[in-house]
N, C-alpha and C. Protein backbone atom coordinates (compact mmCIF):
# COMPACT_ATOMS: atom_id res chain seq x y z
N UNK A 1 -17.55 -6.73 -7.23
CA UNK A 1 -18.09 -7.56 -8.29
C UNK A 1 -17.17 -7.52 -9.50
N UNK A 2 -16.98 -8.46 -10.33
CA UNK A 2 -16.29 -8.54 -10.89
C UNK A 2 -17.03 -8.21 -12.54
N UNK A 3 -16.05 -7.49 -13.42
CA UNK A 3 -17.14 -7.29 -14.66
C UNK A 3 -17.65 -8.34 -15.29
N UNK A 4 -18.55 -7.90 -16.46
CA UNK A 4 -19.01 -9.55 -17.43
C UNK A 4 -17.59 -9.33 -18.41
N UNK A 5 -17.72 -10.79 -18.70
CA UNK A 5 -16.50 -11.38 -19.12
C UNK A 5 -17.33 -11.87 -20.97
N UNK A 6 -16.71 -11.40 -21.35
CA UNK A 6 -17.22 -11.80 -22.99
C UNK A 6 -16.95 -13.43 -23.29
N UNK A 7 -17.83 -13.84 -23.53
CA UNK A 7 -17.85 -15.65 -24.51
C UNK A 7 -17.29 -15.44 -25.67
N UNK A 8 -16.78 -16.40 -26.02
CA UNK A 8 -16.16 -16.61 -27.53
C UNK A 8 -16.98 -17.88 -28.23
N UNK A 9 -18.12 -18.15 -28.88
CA UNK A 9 -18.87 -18.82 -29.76
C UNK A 9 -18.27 -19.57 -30.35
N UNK A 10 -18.40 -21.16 -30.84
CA UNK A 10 -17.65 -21.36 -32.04
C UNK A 10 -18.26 -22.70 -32.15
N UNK A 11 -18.83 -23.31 -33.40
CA UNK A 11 -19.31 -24.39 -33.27
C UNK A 11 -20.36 -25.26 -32.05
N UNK A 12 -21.03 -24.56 -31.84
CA UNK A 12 -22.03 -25.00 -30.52
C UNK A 12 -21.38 -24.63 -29.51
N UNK A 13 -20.42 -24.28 -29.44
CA UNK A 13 -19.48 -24.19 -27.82
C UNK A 13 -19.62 -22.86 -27.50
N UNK A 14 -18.95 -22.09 -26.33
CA UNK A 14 -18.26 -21.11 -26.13
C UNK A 14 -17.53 -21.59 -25.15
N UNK A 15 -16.48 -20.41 -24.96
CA UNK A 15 -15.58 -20.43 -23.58
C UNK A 15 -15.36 -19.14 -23.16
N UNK A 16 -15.35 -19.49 -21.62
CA UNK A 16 -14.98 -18.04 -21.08
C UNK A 16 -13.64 -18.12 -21.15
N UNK A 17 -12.79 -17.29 -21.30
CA UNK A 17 -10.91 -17.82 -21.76
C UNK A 17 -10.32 -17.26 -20.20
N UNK A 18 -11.22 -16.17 -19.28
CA UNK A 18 -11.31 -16.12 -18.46
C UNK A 18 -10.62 -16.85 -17.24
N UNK A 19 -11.32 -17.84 -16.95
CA UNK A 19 -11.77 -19.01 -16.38
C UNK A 19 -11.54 -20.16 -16.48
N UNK A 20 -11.48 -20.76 -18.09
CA UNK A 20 -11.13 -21.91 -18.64
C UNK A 20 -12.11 -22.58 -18.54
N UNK A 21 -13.08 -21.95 -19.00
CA UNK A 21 -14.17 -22.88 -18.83
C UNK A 21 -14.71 -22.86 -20.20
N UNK A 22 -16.05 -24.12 -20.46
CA UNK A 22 -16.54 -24.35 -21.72
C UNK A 22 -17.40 -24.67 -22.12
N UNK A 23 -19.04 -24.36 -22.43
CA UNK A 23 -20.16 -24.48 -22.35
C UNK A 23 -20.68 -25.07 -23.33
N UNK A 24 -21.19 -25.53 -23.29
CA UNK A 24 -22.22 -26.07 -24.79
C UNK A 24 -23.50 -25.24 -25.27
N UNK A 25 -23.75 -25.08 -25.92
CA UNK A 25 -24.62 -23.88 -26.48
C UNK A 25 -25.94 -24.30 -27.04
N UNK A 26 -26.46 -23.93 -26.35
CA UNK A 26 -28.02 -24.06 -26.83
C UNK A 26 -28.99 -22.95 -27.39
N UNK A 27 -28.53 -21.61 -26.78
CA UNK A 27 -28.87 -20.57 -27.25
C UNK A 27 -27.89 -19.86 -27.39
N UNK A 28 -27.43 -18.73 -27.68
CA UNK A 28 -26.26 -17.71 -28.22
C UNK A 28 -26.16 -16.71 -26.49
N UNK A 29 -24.70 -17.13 -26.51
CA UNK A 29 -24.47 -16.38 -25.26
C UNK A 29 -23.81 -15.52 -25.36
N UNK A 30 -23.87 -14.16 -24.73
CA UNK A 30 -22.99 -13.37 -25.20
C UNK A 30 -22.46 -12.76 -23.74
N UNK A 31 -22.26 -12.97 -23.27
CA UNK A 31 -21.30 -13.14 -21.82
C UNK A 31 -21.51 -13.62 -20.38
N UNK A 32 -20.90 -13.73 -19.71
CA UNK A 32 -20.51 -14.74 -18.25
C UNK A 32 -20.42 -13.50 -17.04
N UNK A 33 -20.66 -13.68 -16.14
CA UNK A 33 -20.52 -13.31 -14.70
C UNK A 33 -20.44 -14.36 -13.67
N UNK A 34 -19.23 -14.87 -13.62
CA UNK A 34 -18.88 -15.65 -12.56
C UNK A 34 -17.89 -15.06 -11.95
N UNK A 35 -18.33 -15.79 -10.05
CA UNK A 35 -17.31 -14.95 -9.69
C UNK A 35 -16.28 -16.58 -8.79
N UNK A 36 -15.45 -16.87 -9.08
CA UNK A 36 -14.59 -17.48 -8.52
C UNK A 36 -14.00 -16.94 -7.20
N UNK A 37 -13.64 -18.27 -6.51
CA UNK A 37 -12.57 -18.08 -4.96
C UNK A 37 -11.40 -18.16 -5.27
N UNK A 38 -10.63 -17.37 -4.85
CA UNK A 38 -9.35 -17.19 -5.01
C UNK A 38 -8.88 -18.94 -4.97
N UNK A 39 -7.70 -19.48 -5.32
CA UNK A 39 -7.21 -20.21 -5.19
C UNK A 39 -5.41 -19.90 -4.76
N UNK A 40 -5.41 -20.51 -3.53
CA UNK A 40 -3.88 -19.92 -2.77
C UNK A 40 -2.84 -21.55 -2.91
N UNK A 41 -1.81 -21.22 -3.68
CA UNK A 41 -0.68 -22.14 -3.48
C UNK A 41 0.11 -22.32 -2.76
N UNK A 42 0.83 -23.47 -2.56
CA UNK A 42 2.01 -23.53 -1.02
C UNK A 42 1.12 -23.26 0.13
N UNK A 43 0.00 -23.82 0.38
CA UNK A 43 -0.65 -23.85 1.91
C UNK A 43 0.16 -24.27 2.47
N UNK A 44 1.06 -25.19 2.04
CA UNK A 44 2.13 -26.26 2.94
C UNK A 44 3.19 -25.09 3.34
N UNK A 45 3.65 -24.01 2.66
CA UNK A 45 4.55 -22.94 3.24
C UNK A 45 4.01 -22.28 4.57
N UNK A 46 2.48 -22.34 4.78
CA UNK A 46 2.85 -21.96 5.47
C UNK A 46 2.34 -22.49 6.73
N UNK A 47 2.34 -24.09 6.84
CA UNK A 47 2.38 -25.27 7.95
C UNK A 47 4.01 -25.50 8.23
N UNK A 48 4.57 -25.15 7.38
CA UNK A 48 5.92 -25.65 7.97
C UNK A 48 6.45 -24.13 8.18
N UNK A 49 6.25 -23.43 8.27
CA UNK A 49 6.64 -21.99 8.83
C UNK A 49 5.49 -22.01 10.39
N UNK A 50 4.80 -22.09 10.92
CA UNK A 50 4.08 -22.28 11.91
C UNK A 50 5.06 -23.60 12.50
N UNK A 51 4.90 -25.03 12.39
CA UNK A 51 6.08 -25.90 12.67
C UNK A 51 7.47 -25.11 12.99
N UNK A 52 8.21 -24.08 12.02
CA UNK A 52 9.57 -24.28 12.67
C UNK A 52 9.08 -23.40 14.04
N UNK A 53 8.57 -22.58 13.77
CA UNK A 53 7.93 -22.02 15.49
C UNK A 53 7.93 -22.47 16.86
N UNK A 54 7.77 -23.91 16.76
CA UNK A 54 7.60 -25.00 17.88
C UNK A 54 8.61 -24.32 18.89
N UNK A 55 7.64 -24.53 20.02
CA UNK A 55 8.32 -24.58 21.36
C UNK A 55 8.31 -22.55 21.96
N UNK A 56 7.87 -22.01 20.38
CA UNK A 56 7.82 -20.29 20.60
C UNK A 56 6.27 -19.81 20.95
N UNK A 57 6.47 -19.23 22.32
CA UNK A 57 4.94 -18.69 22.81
C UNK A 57 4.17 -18.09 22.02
N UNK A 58 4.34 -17.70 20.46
CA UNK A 58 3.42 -17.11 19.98
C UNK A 58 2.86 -17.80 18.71
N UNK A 59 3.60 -19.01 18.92
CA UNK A 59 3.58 -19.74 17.80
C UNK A 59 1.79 -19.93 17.49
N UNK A 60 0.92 -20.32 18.76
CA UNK A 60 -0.65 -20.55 18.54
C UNK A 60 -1.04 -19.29 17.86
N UNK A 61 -0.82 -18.37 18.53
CA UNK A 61 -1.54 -17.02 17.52
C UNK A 61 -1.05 -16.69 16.09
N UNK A 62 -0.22 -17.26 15.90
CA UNK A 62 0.88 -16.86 14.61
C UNK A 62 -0.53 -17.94 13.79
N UNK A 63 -0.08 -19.00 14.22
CA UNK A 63 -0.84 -20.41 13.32
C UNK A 63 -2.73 -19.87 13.42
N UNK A 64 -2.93 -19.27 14.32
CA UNK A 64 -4.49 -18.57 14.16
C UNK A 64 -4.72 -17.35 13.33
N UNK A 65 -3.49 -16.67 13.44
CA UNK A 65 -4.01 -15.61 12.13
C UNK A 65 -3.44 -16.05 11.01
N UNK A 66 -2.62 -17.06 10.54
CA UNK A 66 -2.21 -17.64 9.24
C UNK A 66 -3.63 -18.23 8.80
N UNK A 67 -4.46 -18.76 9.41
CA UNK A 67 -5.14 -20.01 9.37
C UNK A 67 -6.59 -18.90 9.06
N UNK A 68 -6.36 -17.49 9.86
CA UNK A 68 -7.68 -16.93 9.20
C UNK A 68 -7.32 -16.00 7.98
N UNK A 69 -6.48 -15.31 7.65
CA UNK A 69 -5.88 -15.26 6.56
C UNK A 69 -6.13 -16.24 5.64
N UNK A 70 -5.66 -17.45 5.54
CA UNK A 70 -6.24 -18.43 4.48
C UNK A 70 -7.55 -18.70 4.19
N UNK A 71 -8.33 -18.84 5.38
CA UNK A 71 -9.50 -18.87 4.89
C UNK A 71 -10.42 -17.69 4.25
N UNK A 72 -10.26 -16.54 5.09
CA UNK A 72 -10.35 -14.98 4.14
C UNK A 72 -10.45 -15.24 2.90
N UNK A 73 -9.00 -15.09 2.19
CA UNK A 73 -8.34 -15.31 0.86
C UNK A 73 -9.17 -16.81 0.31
N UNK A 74 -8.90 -17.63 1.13
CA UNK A 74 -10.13 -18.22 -0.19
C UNK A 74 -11.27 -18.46 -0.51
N UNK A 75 -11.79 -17.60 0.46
CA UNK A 75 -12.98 -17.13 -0.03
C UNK A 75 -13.55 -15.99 -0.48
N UNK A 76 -12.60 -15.32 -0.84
CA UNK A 76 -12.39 -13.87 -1.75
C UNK A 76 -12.41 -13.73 -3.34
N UNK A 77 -13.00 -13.00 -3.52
CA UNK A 77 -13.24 -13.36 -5.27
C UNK A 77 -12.49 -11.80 -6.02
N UNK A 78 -11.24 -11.67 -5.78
CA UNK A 78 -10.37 -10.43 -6.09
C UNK A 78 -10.19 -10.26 -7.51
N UNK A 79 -10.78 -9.11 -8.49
CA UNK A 79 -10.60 -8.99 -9.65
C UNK A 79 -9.33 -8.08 -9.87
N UNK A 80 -9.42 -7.16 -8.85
CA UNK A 80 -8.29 -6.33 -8.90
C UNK A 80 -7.55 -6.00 -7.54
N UNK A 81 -6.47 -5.39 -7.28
CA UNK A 81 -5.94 -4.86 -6.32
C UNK A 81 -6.79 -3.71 -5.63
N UNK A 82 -7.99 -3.19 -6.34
CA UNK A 82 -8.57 -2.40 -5.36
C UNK A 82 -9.53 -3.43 -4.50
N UNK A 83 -9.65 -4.66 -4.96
CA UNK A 83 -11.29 -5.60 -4.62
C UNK A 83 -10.07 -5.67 -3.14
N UNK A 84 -8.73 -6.46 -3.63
CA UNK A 84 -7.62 -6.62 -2.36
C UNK A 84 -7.63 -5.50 -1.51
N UNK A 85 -7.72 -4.53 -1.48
CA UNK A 85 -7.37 -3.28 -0.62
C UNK A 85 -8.79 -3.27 0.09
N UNK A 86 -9.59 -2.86 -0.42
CA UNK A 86 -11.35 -3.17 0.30
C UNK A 86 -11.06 -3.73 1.69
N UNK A 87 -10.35 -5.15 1.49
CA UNK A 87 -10.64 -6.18 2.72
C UNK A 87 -9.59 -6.00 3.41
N UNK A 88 -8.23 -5.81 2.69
CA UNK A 88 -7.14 -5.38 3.75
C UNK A 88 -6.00 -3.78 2.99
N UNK A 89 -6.60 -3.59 4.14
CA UNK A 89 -6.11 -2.26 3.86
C UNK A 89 -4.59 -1.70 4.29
N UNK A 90 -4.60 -2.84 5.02
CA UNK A 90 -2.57 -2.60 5.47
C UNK A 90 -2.07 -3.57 4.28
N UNK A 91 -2.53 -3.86 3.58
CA UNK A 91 -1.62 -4.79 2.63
C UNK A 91 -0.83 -3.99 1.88
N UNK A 92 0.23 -3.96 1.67
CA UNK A 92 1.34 -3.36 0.95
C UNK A 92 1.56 -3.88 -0.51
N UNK A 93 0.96 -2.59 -1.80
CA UNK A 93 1.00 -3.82 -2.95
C UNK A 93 2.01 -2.96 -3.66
N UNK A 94 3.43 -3.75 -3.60
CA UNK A 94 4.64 -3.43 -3.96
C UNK A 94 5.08 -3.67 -5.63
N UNK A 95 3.87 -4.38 -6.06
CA UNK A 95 4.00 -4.30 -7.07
C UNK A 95 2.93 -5.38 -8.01
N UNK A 96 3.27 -5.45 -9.19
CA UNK A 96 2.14 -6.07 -9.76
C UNK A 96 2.10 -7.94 -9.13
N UNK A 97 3.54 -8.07 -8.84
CA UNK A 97 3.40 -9.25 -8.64
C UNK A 97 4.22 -9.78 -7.23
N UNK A 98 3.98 -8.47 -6.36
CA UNK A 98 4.01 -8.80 -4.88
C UNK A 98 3.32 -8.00 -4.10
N UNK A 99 2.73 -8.86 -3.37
CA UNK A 99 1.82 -8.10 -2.36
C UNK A 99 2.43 -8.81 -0.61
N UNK A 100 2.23 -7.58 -0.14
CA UNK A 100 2.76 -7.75 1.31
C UNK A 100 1.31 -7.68 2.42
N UNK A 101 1.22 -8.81 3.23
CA UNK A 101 0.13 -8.84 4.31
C UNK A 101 1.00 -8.61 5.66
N UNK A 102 0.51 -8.02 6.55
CA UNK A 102 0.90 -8.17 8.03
C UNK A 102 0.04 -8.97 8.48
N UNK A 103 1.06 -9.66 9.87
CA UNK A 103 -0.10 -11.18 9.68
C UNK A 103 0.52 -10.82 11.61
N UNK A 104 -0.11 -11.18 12.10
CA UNK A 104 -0.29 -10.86 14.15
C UNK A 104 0.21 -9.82 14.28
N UNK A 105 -0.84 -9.03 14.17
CA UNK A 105 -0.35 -7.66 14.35
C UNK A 105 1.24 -6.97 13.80
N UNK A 106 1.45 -7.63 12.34
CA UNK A 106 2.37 -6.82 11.93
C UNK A 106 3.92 -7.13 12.36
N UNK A 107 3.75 -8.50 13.13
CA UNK A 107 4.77 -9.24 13.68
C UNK A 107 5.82 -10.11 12.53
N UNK A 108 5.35 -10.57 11.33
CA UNK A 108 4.98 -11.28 10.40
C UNK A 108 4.95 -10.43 9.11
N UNK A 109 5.69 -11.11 8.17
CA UNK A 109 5.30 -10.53 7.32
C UNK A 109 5.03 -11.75 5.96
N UNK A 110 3.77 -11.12 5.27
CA UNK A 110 3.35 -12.86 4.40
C UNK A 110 3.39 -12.30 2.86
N UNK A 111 4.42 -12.71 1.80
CA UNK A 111 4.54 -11.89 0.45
C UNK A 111 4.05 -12.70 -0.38
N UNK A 112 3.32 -12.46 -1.15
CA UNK A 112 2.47 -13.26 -1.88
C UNK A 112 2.40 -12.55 -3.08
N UNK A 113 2.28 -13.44 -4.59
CA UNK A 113 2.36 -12.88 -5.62
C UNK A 113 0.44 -13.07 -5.56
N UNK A 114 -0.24 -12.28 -7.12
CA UNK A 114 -1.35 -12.98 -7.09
C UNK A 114 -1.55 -12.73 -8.61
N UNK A 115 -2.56 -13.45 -8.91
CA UNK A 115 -2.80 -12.83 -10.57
C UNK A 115 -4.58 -13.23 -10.46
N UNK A 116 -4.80 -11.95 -10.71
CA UNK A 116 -6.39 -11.79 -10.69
C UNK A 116 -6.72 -11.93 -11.81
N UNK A 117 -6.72 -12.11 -12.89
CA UNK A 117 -7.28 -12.89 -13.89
C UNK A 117 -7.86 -14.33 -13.98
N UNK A 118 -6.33 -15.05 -13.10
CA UNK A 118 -7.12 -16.68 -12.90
C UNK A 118 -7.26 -16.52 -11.28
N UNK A 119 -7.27 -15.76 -10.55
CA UNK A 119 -7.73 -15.93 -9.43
C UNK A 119 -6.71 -17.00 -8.41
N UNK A 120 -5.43 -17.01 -8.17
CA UNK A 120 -4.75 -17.11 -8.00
C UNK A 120 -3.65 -16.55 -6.87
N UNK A 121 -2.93 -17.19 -6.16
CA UNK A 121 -2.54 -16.41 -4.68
C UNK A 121 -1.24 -17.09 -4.62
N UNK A 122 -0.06 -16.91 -5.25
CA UNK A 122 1.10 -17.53 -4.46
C UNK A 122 1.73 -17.19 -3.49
N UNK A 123 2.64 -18.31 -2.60
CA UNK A 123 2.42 -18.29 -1.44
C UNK A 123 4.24 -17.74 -1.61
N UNK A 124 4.48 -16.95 -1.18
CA UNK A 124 6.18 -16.72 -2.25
C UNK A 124 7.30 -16.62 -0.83
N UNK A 125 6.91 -15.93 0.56
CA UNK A 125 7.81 -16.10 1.49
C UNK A 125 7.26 -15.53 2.83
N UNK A 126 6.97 -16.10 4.16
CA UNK A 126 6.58 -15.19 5.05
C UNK A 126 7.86 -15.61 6.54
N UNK A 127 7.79 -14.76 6.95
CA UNK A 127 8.73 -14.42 8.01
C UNK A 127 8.51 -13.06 8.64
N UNK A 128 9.42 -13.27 10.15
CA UNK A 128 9.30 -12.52 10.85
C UNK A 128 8.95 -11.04 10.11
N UNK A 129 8.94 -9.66 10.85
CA UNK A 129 9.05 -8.34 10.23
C UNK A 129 10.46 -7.91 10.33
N UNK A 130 11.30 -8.32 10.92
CA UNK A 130 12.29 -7.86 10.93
C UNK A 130 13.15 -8.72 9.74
N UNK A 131 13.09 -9.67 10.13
CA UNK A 131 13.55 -10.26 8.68
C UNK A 131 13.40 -9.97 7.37
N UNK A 132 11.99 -9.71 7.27
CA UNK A 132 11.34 -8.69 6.00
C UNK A 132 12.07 -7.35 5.13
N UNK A 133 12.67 -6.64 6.79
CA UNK A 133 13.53 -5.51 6.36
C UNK A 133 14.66 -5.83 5.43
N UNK A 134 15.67 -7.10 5.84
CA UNK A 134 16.56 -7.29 4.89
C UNK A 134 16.70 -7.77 4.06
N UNK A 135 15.18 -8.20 3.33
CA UNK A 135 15.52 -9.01 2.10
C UNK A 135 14.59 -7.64 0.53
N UNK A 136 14.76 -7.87 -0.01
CA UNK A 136 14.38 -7.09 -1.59
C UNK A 136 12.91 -8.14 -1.90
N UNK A 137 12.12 -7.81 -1.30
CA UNK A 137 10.33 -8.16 -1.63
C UNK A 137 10.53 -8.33 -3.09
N UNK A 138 10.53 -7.37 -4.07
CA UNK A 138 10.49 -7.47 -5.32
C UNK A 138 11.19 -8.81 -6.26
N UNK A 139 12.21 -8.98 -5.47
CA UNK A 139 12.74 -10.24 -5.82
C UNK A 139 12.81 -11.66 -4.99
N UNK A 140 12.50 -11.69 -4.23
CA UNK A 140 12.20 -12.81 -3.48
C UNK A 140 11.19 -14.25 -4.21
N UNK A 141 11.76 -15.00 -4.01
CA UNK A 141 11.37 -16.61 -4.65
C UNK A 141 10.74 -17.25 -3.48
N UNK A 142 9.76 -17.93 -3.85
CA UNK A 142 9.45 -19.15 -3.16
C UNK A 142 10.42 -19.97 -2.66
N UNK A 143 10.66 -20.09 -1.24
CA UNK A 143 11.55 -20.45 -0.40
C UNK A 143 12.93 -19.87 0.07
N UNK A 144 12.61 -18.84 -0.52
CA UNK A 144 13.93 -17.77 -0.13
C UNK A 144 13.99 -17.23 1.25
């Protein structure tokens, strides 16, 4: 669960700054508990990473655990890296702004930044595990 989140009042309004959200005020609110779904970017990274696969026998299972992975994640309401660890516990969190999933049994590897404040999941590079070994996670870009 995620904590209450303080309102900011001001002229009939508040906002959760949270969230980005903005209420109209009828009575005096003095904080929010919402819990948002993650929202994951570059879904398309990883349809065309399943695509270059074509014609590879594992390509269906690859595209079935990508595909439950996504849906997982967005329907996850992660405030922190421990809410992330709860649900996956092999996830590797290398740092504040990379997190590592094993994705078919660890065949795969899926690096994703996230920022739990806005609830947020970028989609930053996934590839084989062996491939994984030679690149620097910490620095890796979207499409690298």
């Amino acid at each position: 669960m995620e904590p209450n989140r303080w309102l900011v009042a001001c002229r009939g309004y508040a906002a959760c700054y949270r969230h980005s959200m903005r209420f109209e005020l009828e009575t005096v609110m003095v904080s929010c508990r919402v819990e948002f779904q993650m929202r994951i970017v570059a879904r398309r990274t990883l349809r065309e990473f399943v695509e270059s696969l074509a014609g590879q026998k594992d390509q269906p299972a690859v595209k079935t655990a990508l595909d439950a992975w996504f849906d997982e994640v967005s329907k996850a309401s992660w405030a922190s890296s421990t809410d992330l660890k709860r649900h996956y516990a092999t996830a590797s969190i290398v740092s504040a702004e990379r997190i590592v999933f094993n994705i078919k049994g660890n065949d795969y590897r899926l690096v994703v930044a996230v920022d739990f404040e806005k609830g947020i999941v970028w989609i930053k590079r996934i590839g084989t595990h062996k491939a994984y070994d030679r690149i620097d996670v910490a620095e890796v870009r979207h499409g690298d």
